Coordinates of N, CA, C and O in Angstrom, one line a residue:
X3 N -65.6 192.4 289.9 CA -66.4 191.1 290.4 C -66.1 190.2 288.9 O -66.0 189.4 289.0
X4 N -66.6 191.0 288.0 CA -66.6 190.2 286.6 C -65.1 189.6 286.4 O -64.7 188.5 285.8
X5 N -64.0 190.5 286.7 CA -62.8 190.2 286.5 C -62.3 188.9 287.2 O -61.5 188.1 286.9
X6 N -62.9 188.7 288.5 CA -62.5 187.7 289.6 C -63.3 186.6 288.8 O -62.7 185.3 288.7
X7 N -64.4 186.6 288.5 CA -65.1 185.2 287.7 C -64.3 184.9 286.4 O -64.0 183.6 286.0
X8 N -63.9 185.8 285.5 CA -63.2 185.5 284.3 C -61.9 184.8 284.8 O -61.4 183.8 284.0
X9 N -61.0 185.1 285.7 CA -60.0 184.5 286.4 C -59.9 183.1 286.6 O -59.4 182.3 286.4
X10 N -61.3 182.9 287.7 CA -61.4 181.7 287.9 C -61.8 180.6 286.6 O -61.2 179.5 286.7
X11 N -62.4 181.3 285.7 CA -62.9 180.5 284.4 C -61.5 179.8 283.8 O -61.3 178.7 283.2
X12 N -60.6 180.8 283.7 CA -59.2 180.6 283.0 C -58.5 179.5 283.7 O -57.9 178.8 283.1
X13 N -58.5 179.9 285.1 CA -57.8 178.7 286.0 C -58.3 177.1 285.8 O -57.5 176.3 285.5
X14 N -59.6 177.3 285.8 CA -60.3 175.8 285.8 C -60.1 175.3 284.3 O -60.0 174.1 284.0
X15 N -59.9 176.0 283.2 CA -59.9 175.6 281.9 C -58.5 175.1 281.6 O -58.4 174.1 281.3
X16 N -57.4 176.0 282.3 CA -56.2 175.4 282.3 C -56.1 174.4 282.9 O -55.1 173.2 282.7
X17 N -56.6 174.0 284.0 CA -56.5 172.8 284.9 C -57.1 171.5 284.1 O -56.3 170.6 284.0
X18 N -58.1 171.8 283.4 CA -58.8 170.8 282.5 C -57.9 170.3 281.4 O -57.6 169.3 280.9
X19 N -57.0 171.2 280.8 CA -55.9 171.1 279.7 C -55.2 170.2 280.5 O -54.8 169.3 279.5
X20 N -54.6 170.7 281.2 CA -53.4 170.1 281.8 C -53.7 168.6 282.2 O -53.0 167.7 281.8
X21 N -54.9 168.4 282.6 CA -55.2 167.0 283.1 C -55.6 166.2 281.8 O -55.0 165.1 281.8
X22 N -55.9 166.8 280.7 CA -56.2 166.4 279.5 C -54.8 165.8 278.8 O -54.7 164.6 278.3
X23 N -54.1 166.7 278.8 CA -52.7 166.5 278.5 C -51.8 165.2 279.4 O -51.4 164.3 278.6
X24 N -52.2 165.3 280.5 CA -51.4 164.0 281.3 C -52.2 162.7 281.1 O -51.4 161.8 281.0
X25 N -53.3 162.9 281.1 CA -54.1 161.5 280.4 C -53.7 161.2 279.0 O -53.6 159.7 278.8
X26 N -53.6 162.1 278.3 CA -53.0 161.5 277.0 C -51.8 160.9 276.8 O -51.5 160.1 276.3
X27 N -50.8 161.7 277.8 CA -49.6 161.0 277.8 C -49.6 159.6 278.5 O -48.7 158.8 278.2
X28 N -50.4 159.7 279.5 CA -50.4 158.5 280.3 C -50.9 157.0 279.4 O -50.3 156.1 279.4
X29 N -51.8 157.7 278.3 CA -52.7 156.5 277.6 C -51.7 156.3 276.6 O -51.7 155.1 275.8
X30 N -50.9 157.2 275.9 CA -50.1 156.9 275.1 C -48.9 156.2 275.3 O -48.2 155.5 274.2
X31 N -48.6 155.8 276.4 CA -47.3 155.2 276.9 C -47.8 153.7 276.7 O -49.0 153.4 277.6
X32 N -47.1 152.8 276.2 CA -47.7 151.5 275.9 C -46.9 150.5 277.1 O -45.6 150.9 277.1
X33 N -47.5 149.5 277.4 CA -46.6 148.8 278.3 C -46.1 147.7 277.6 O -46.6 147.3 276.5
X34 N -44.9 147.3 277.9 CA -44.2 146.3 277.2 C -44.7 144.9 277.5 O -45.1 144.7 278.6
X35 N -44.9 144.3 276.3 CA -45.3 142.8 276.4 C -44.2 141.9 276.5 O -43.1 142.2 276.4
X36 N -44.4 140.9 277.4 CA -43.5 139.7 277.4 C -42.9 139.2 276.2 O -43.6 139.1 275.0
X37 N -41.8 138.8 276.3 CA -41.1 138.4 274.9 C -41.7 137.0 274.4 O -41.8 136.9 273.2
X38 N -42.3 136.2 275.3 CA -43.0 135.0 275.0 C -44.4 135.2 274.4 O -44.8 134.3 273.8
X39 N -45.2 136.2 274.6 CA -46.2 136.4 274.3 C -46.6 136.6 272.9 O -47.6 136.0 272.2
X40 N -46.1 137.4 272.1 CA -46.4 137.6 270.9 C -45.1 137.8 269.8 O -45.1 138.6 268.9
X41 N -44.3 137.0 270.1 CA -43.2 136.9 269.1 C -43.5 135.9 267.9 O -43.9 134.8 268.3
X42 N -43.3 136.4 266.9 CA -43.9 135.7 265.7 C -42.5 135.3 264.8 O -41.7 136.3 264.9
X43 N -42.4 134.0 264.7 CA -41.3 133.7 264.0 C -41.3 133.9 262.5 O -42.5 133.7 261.9
X44 N -40.4 134.5 261.9 CA -40.5 135.0 260.5 C -40.3 133.4 259.7 O -39.4 133.4 259.3
X45 N -41.4 133.3 259.2 CA -41.6 132.0 258.6 C -41.5 132.1 257.0 O -42.5 133.0 256.6
X46 N -40.7 131.9 256.3 CA -40.7 132.0 255.0 C -41.4 130.8 254.4 O -41.2 129.8 254.8
X47 N -42.0 131.0 253.0 CA -43.0 129.9 252.5 C -42.0 128.8 251.8 O -42.2 127.7 251.2
X48 N -40.6 129.1 251.9 CA -39.8 128.3 251.0 C -38.3 128.0 251.7 O -38.3 128.6 252.9
X49 N -37.5 127.3 251.4 CA -36.2 126.9 251.9 C -35.2 127.1 250.8 O -35.4 126.5 249.4
X50 N -33.9 127.4 250.9 CA -33.1 127.4 250.0 C -32.6 126.1 249.6 O -32.6 125.2 250.1
X51 N -32.2 126.0 248.2 CA -31.8 125.0 247.7 C -30.4 125.0 247.0 O -30.2 126.2 246.4
X52 N -29.7 124.1 247.0 CA -28.1 124.2 246.4 C -28.4 123.9 244.9 O -29.2 123.3 244.4
X53 N -27.6 124.9 244.1 CA -27.7 124.7 242.8 C -27.6 123.3 242.0 O -28.0 123.0 241.1
X54 N -26.8 122.6 242.9 CA -26.5 121.2 242.2 C -27.5 120.2 242.5 O -27.7 119.2 241.7
X55 N -28.7 120.6 243.3 CA -29.7 119.7 243.6 C -30.9 120.0 242.5 O -31.8 119.1 242.3
X56 N -30.5 121.0 241.7 CA -31.7 121.5 240.8 C -31.2 120.6 239.3 O -30.1 120.7 239.0
X57 N -32.3 120.5 238.5 CA -32.1 120.1 237.4 C -31.8 121.0 236.3 O -32.0 122.2 236.5
X58 N -30.7 120.4 235.6 CA -30.1 121.5 234.8 C -31.2 122.3 233.7 O -30.9 123.3 233.4
X59 N -32.1 121.4 233.2 CA -33.3 122.2 232.4 C -33.8 123.3 232.9 O -34.2 124.2 232.5
X60 N -34.0 123.1 234.3 CA -34.9 124.1 235.5 C -33.7 125.5 235.4 O -34.3 126.5 235.1
X61 N -32.8 125.0 235.5 CA -31.6 126.0 235.8 C -31.5 126.9 234.5 O -31.4 128.2 234.4
X62 N -31.4 126.2 233.5 CA -31.1 126.6 232.2 C -32.2 127.4 231.7 O -32.1 128.6 231.0
X63 N -33.6 126.9 231.8 CA -34.7 127.7 231.5 C -35.0 129.0 232.1 O -35.2 130.0 231.5
X64 N -34.6 129.0 233.5 CA -34.7 130.3 234.4 C -33.6 131.3 233.9 O -34.1 132.8 233.4
X65 N -32.6 130.8 233.4 CA -31.3 131.7 233.1 C -31.8 132.3 231.7 O -31.7 133.6 231.5
X66 N -32.1 131.2 230.8 CA -32.4 131.8 229.5 C -33.6 132.7 229.2 O -33.3 133.8 228.3
X67 N -34.6 132.6 229.9 CA -35.7 133.2 229.7 C -35.2 134.7 230.6 O -35.6 135.9 229.8
X68 N -34.9 134.7 231.5 CA -34.5 135.9 232.2 C -33.3 136.9 231.3 O -33.6 138.1 231.2
X69 N -32.6 136.0 230.7 CA -31.3 137.0 229.9 C -32.0 137.4 228.8 O -31.5 138.5 228.1
X70 N -33.0 136.6 228.2 CA -33.5 136.6 227.1 C -34.4 138.0 226.9 O -34.5 139.0 226.3
X71 N -35.2 138.2 228.1 CA -36.0 139.4 228.4 C -35.2 140.5 228.8 O -35.4 141.6 228.1
X72 N -34.1 140.6 229.3 CA -33.4 141.7 229.6 C -32.5 142.2 228.6 O -32.2 143.3 228.4
X73 N -32.2 141.1 227.5 CA -31.3 141.5 226.5 C -32.3 142.3 225.6 O -31.7 143.3 224.7
X74 N -33.5 142.2 225.5 CA -34.5 142.8 224.7 C -34.4 144.2 224.9 O -34.8 145.0 224.0
X75 N -33.9 144.6 226.1 CA -33.9 146.0 226.4 C -32.8 146.8 225.9 O -32.6 148.0 225.6
X76 N -31.8 145.9 225.5 CA -30.5 146.4 225.1 C -30.7 146.6 223.2 O -30.4 147.4 222.7
X77 N -31.4 145.7 222.7 CA -31.8 145.3 221.4 C -32.8 146.2 220.4 O -33.0 146.1 219.6
X78 N -33.7 146.2 221.7 CA -35.1 146.8 221.2 C -35.9 145.8 220.2 O -36.9 146.0 219.8
X79 N -35.4 144.4 220.5 CA -36.3 143.6 219.7 C -36.6 142.4 221.0 O -35.6 141.6 221.3
X80 N -38.0 142.1 221.0 CA -38.4 141.1 221.8 C -38.7 139.9 221.1 O -39.9 140.0 220.2
X81 N -38.3 138.9 221.3 CA -38.7 137.4 220.8 C -39.7 136.7 221.8 O -39.5 136.6 222.9
X82 N -40.9 136.7 221.2 CA -42.1 136.2 222.1 C -41.7 134.8 222.6 O -41.0 134.0 222.1
X83 N -42.3 134.6 223.8 CA -41.9 133.1 224.5 C -43.1 132.2 223.9 O -44.0 132.5 223.6
X84 N -42.6 131.0 224.0 CA -43.2 129.9 223.3 C -44.2 129.4 224.4 O -43.8 129.5 225.6
X85 N -45.2 128.4 224.2 CA -46.0 127.9 225.2 C -45.2 126.9 225.7 O -45.5 126.4 226.9
X86 N -44.1 126.2 225.3 CA -43.4 125.2 226.1 C -42.4 125.8 226.9 O -41.9 125.2 227.9
X87 N -42.1 127.0 226.5 CA -41.2 127.7 227.6 C -41.9 128.4 229.0 O -41.3 128.3 229.9
X88 N -43.0 129.2 228.8 CA -43.5 129.8 230.0 C -45.0 129.4 229.9 O -45.8 129.0 228.8
X89 N -45.6 129.7 231.1 CA -47.1 129.5 231.1 C -48.0 130.5 230.2 O -47.4 131.7 230.1
X90 N -49.2 130.5 230.3 CA -50.0 131.5 229.6 C -50.1 132.6 230.2 O -50.0 133.6 229.3
X91 N -50.1 132.7 231.5 CA -50.4 133.9 232.1 C -49.1 134.8 231.8 O -49.3 135.8 231.8
X92 N -47.6 134.3 231.8 CA -46.5 134.9 231.6 C -46.8 135.3 230.0 O -46.2 136.6 229.8
X93 N -47.3 134.5 229.1 CA -47.1 135.1 227.7 C -48.3 136.3 227.5 O -48.0 136.9 226.9
X94 N -49.3 136.2 228.3 CA -50.4 137.3 228.2 C -49.6 138.6 228.9 O -49.9 139.7 228.2
X95 N -48.7 138.5 230.0 CA -48.3 139.7 230.5 C -47.1 140.1 229.8 O -46.9 141.4 230.0
X96 N -46.3 139.4 228.9 CA -45.3 139.8 228.6 C -45.4 140.2 227.1 O -45.0 139.8 226.1
X97 N -46.1 141.3 226.8 CA -46.5 142.1 225.6 C -45.3 142.9 225.1 O -44.5 143.4 226.2
X98 N -45.0 143.2 224.1 CA -43.9 144.2 223.5 C -44.2 145.4 224.0 O -43.4 146.1 224.6
X99 N -45.4 146.2 224.2 CA -45.6 147.5 225.1 C -45.2 147.4 226.5 O -44.4 148.2 226.7
X100 N -45.9 146.4 227.1 CA -45.2 146.5 228.6 C -43.8 146.3 228.9 O -43.2 147.0 229.5
X101 N -43.2 145.4 228.0 CA -41.7 145.5 227.9 C -41.0 146.5 227.5 O -40.2 147.0 228.1
X102 N -41.2 147.5 226.6 CA -40.5 148.1 226.0 C -40.9 149.6 227.2 O -39.9 150.2 227.3
X103 N -41.9 149.6 227.8 CA -42.0 150.5 228.9 C -41.2 150.1 229.9 O -40.5 151.4 230.6
X104 N -41.1 149.2 230.3 CA -40.3 148.8 231.4 C -38.7 148.9 231.2 O -37.8 149.6 231.8
X105 N -38.5 148.4 230.1 CA -37.0 148.8 229.4 C -36.6 150.1 229.3 O -35.5 150.6 229.9
X106 N -37.5 151.0 229.0 CA -37.0 152.5 229.1 C -36.8 153.2 230.4 O -35.8 153.7 230.1
X107 N -37.7 152.6 231.2 CA -37.5 153.2 232.6 C -36.0 152.7 233.1 O -35.3 153.3 233.9
X108 N -36.0 151.1 233.1 CA -34.6 150.7 233.6 C -33.2 151.3 232.9 O -32.5 151.6 233.5
X109 N -33.4 151.4 231.6 CA -32.2 151.8 230.8 C -31.7 153.1 231.3 O -30.7 153.5 231.2
X110 N -32.8 154.0 231.4 CA -32.6 155.4 231.9 C -31.8 155.5 233.3 O -30.9 156.2 233.4
X111 N -32.3 154.6 233.9 CA -32.0 154.6 235.5 C -30.3 153.7 235.4 O -29.4 154.1 236.3
X112 N -30.5 152.5 234.7 CA -29.1 151.7 234.8 C -28.1 151.6 233.8 O -27.3 150.8 234.0
X113 N -28.8 152.0 232.8 CA -27.8 151.7 231.6 C -27.9 150.5 231.0 O -29.1 150.0 231.0
X114 N -27.0 149.8 230.0 CA -27.2 148.6 229.3 C -27.2 147.6 230.5 O -26.3 147.5 231.4
X115 N -27.9 146.5 230.0 CA -27.8 145.3 230.6 C -26.5 144.2 230.4 O -26.0 144.5 228.9
X116 N -25.8 143.8 231.4 CA -24.4 143.3 231.1 C -24.9 141.8 231.4 O -24.1 141.2 230.6
X117 N -25.4 141.5 232.5 CA -25.4 139.8 232.8 C -25.9 139.8 233.8 O -26.5 140.4 234.5
X118 N -26.3 138.3 234.1 CA -27.0 137.8 235.3 C -26.2 137.0 236.3 O -25.1 136.2 235.8
X119 N -26.1 137.2 237.6 CA -25.4 136.6 238.6 C -26.4 135.8 239.3 O -27.1 136.3 240.1
X120 N -26.3 134.6 239.6 CA -27.2 133.7 240.4 C -27.2 134.0 241.8 O -25.6 133.8 242.5
X121 N -27.9 134.5 242.6 CA -27.9 134.8 243.9 C -28.1 133.5 244.9 O -27.6 133.0 245.6
X122 N -29.6 133.0 244.6 CA -30.1 131.8 245.5 C -31.2 131.1 244.8 O -31.7 131.9 243.7
X123 N -31.4 129.7 245.0 CA -32.6 129.2 244.6 C -33.6 128.8 245.8 O -32.9 128.2 246.5
X124 N -34.8 129.3 245.6 CA -35.5 128.7 246.8 C -36.7 128.1 246.1 O -37.1 128.1 245.0
X125 N -37.2 127.2 247.1 CA -38.3 126.1 246.8 C -39.6 126.4 247.6 O -39.3 126.6 248.8
X126 N -40.7 126.7 247.0 CA -41.8 127.0 247.7 C -42.2 126.0 248.1 O -42.7 125.0 247.2
X127 N -42.6 125.8 249.2 CA -43.1 124.5 249.9 C -44.7 124.2 249.4 O -45.1 123.1 249.2
X128 N -45.2 125.4 249.4 CA -46.8 125.0 249.0 C -47.0 124.6 247.6 O -47.7 123.8 247.3
X129 N -46.2 125.3 246.6 CA -46.5 125.1 245.2 C -45.6 124.1 244.5 O -45.4 123.7 243.4
X130 N -44.4 123.8 245.3 CA -43.2 123.0 244.9 C -42.6 123.8 243.5 O -42.2 123.0 242.8
X131 N -42.5 125.1 243.6 CA -41.8 125.8 242.5 C -40.5 126.1 242.8 O -40.3 126.5 244.3
X132 N -39.7 126.4 241.9 CA -38.2 126.8 242.2 C -38.4 128.3 241.7 O -38.8 128.8 240.8
X133 N -37.6 129.1 242.8 CA -37.6 130.6 242.6 C -36.2 131.0 242.4 O -35.4 130.9 243.4
X134 N -35.7 131.4 241.2 CA -34.3 131.6 241.2 C -34.2 133.3 241.1 O -34.9 133.9 240.5
X135 N -33.2 133.5 241.8 CA -33.0 135.0 242.0 C -31.7 135.4 241.6 O -30.7 134.9 241.8
X136 N -31.5 136.4 240.9 CA -30.5 136.7 240.1 C -30.2 138.2 240.4 O -31.0 139.2 240.6
X137 N -28.8 138.7 240.4 CA -28.5 139.9 240.7 C -28.2 140.2 239.2 O -27.7 139.6 238.4
X138 N -28.8 141.5 238.8 CA -28.8 142.2 237.2 C -27.4 142.9 237.2 O -27.5 143.9 238.1
X139 N -26.7 142.7 236.2 CA -25.5 143.8 236.4 C -25.9 144.7 235.0 O -26.3 144.1 233.7
X140 N -25.7 145.9 235.6 CA -26.0 147.0 234.4 C -24.6 147.9 234.3 O -23.8 147.8 235.2
X141 N -24.5 148.5 233.3 CA -23.2 149.8 233.1 C -23.2 150.6 234.4 O -22.3 150.8 234.9
X142 N -24.2 150.9 234.7 CA -24.2 152.1 235.9 C -24.5 151.3 237.3 O -25.5 150.5 237.1
X143 N -23.9 151.6 238.2 CA -23.9 150.8 239.4 C -24.6 151.7 240.6 O -24.5 151.2 241.5
X144 N -25.2 152.5 240.2 CA -25.9 153.6 241.1 C -27.1 152.8 241.9 O -27.4 152.7 243.1
X145 N -27.9 152.0 241.0 CA -29.0 151.3 241.5 C -29.1 149.7 241.5 O -28.5 149.3 240.3
X146 N -29.3 149.0 242.3 CA -29.2 147.4 242.5 C -30.7 147.0 242.0 O -31.5 147.5 242.7
X147 N -30.4 146.0 241.0 CA -31.8 145.2 240.8 C -31.7 143.6 240.7 O -30.5 143.5 240.5
X148 N -32.8 143.3 241.0 CA -32.7 141.8 241.1 C -33.9 141.3 240.2 O -34.7 141.6 240.1
X149 N -33.5 140.1 239.7 CA -34.7 139.5 238.8 C -34.9 138.1 239.3 O -34.0 137.3 240.1
X150 N -36.4 138.0 239.4 CA -37.0 136.7 239.9 C -37.5 135.5 239.0 O -38.7 136.3 238.3
X151 N -37.1 134.6 238.6 CA -37.8 133.7 237.8 C -38.3 132.5 238.5 O -37.6 131.7 239.3
X152 N -39.6 132.3 238.5 CA -40.3 131.0 238.9 C -40.3 130.1 238.1 O -40.8 130.3 236.9
X153 N -39.9 128.9 238.3 CA -40.2 127.8 237.3 C -41.0 126.5 238.1 O -40.6 126.0 239.1
X154 N -41.9 126.1 237.2 CA -43.0 125.1 238.2 C -42.6 123.8 237.8 O -41.4 123.6 237.1
X155 N -43.1 122.6 238.2 CA -42.9 121.4 237.8 C -42.8 120.9 236.3 O -42.4 120.1 236.1
X156 N -43.5 121.6 235.7 CA -43.5 121.2 234.1 C -42.5 121.8 233.2 O -42.4 121.9 232.0
X157 N -41.4 122.3 234.1 CA -40.2 123.1 233.5 C -40.6 124.3 232.6 O -39.9 124.7 231.8
X158 N -41.7 125.1 233.0 CA -42.2 126.5 232.4 C -42.2 127.5 233.5 O -42.4 127.2 234.6
X159 N -41.7 128.4 232.9 CA -41.4 129.8 234.0 C -42.9 130.2 234.1 O -43.8 130.5 233.1
X160 N -43.3 130.3 235.4 CA -44.6 130.7 235.8 C -44.7 132.3 236.0 O -45.9 132.6 236.4
X161 N -43.5 132.9 236.5 CA -43.6 134.1 236.8 C -42.3 134.6 236.8 O -40.9 134.2 236.8
X162 N -42.0 136.1 236.2 CA -40.9 136.7 236.1 C -41.2 138.0 236.8 O -42.3 138.7 236.5
X163 N -40.2 138.5 237.6 CA -40.5 139.7 238.3 C -39.0 140.4 238.3 O -37.9 139.9 238.5
X164 N -39.0 141.8 238.3 CA -37.6 142.5 238.5 C -37.8 143.6 239.6 O -39.0 144.0 239.7
X165 N -37.1 143.8 240.5 CA -37.1 145.1 241.5 C -35.8 145.7 241.9 O -34.9 144.7 241.4
X166 N -36.0 146.8 242.5 CA -35.0 147.5 242.6 C -34.5 146.9 244.2 O -35.6 147.1 245.0
X167 N -33.4 147.0 244.3 CA -33.0 146.5 245.8 C -32.3 147.7 246.5 O -31.5 148.4 246.0
X168 N -32.7 148.0 247.6 CA -32.2 149.0 248.5 C -30.8 149.0 248.8 O -30.6 148.0 249.4
X169 N -30.2 150.0 248.6 CA -28.7 149.7 249.3 C -28.7 149.7 250.8 O -29.2 150.2 251.5
X170 N -27.8 148.7 251.2 CA -27.7 148.6 252.6 C -26.6 149.7 253.0 O -25.5 149.8 252.5
X171 N -27.0 150.2 254.3 CA -26.0 151.2 254.8 C -24.7 150.4 255.4 O -24.6 149.4 255.6
X172 N -23.9 151.5 255.3 CA -22.4 150.9 255.7 C -22.4 150.6 257.3 O -22.7 151.2 258.2

């Protein structure tokens, strides 16, 4: 008799487990939403600008500051930025210690800095700043890096950033 009760208990437990698995499977399946209900357009805060439309002083400032910063990785000598070239925020962040740490990491992975190639110029609609994107050329071609230099209305560099770009699959 005990064996019979134990068998019934196992069968009801198995039924409950199967029922729970079926419910979990049912609720885990998501229904597809209509294409018009939640499609978000990828709005970028800026738009591309032709290099001919940009003042020479802004183009030169972005290129010179970016090149000077990256050249310091080759020479280990950093010439501090002046207040007429960059904003106070950039001057505070561009310390010799920070730059030498970044340079050490980049030089290890990429080798010596060779040059910059302009990719595009974007105007930020909200702040009316120009963002210059450059491809950074290094000795080692394993890892691709980009430099972004932001120039404000006062022709001062307000931001400098470098990032590694993921390789696109063939």
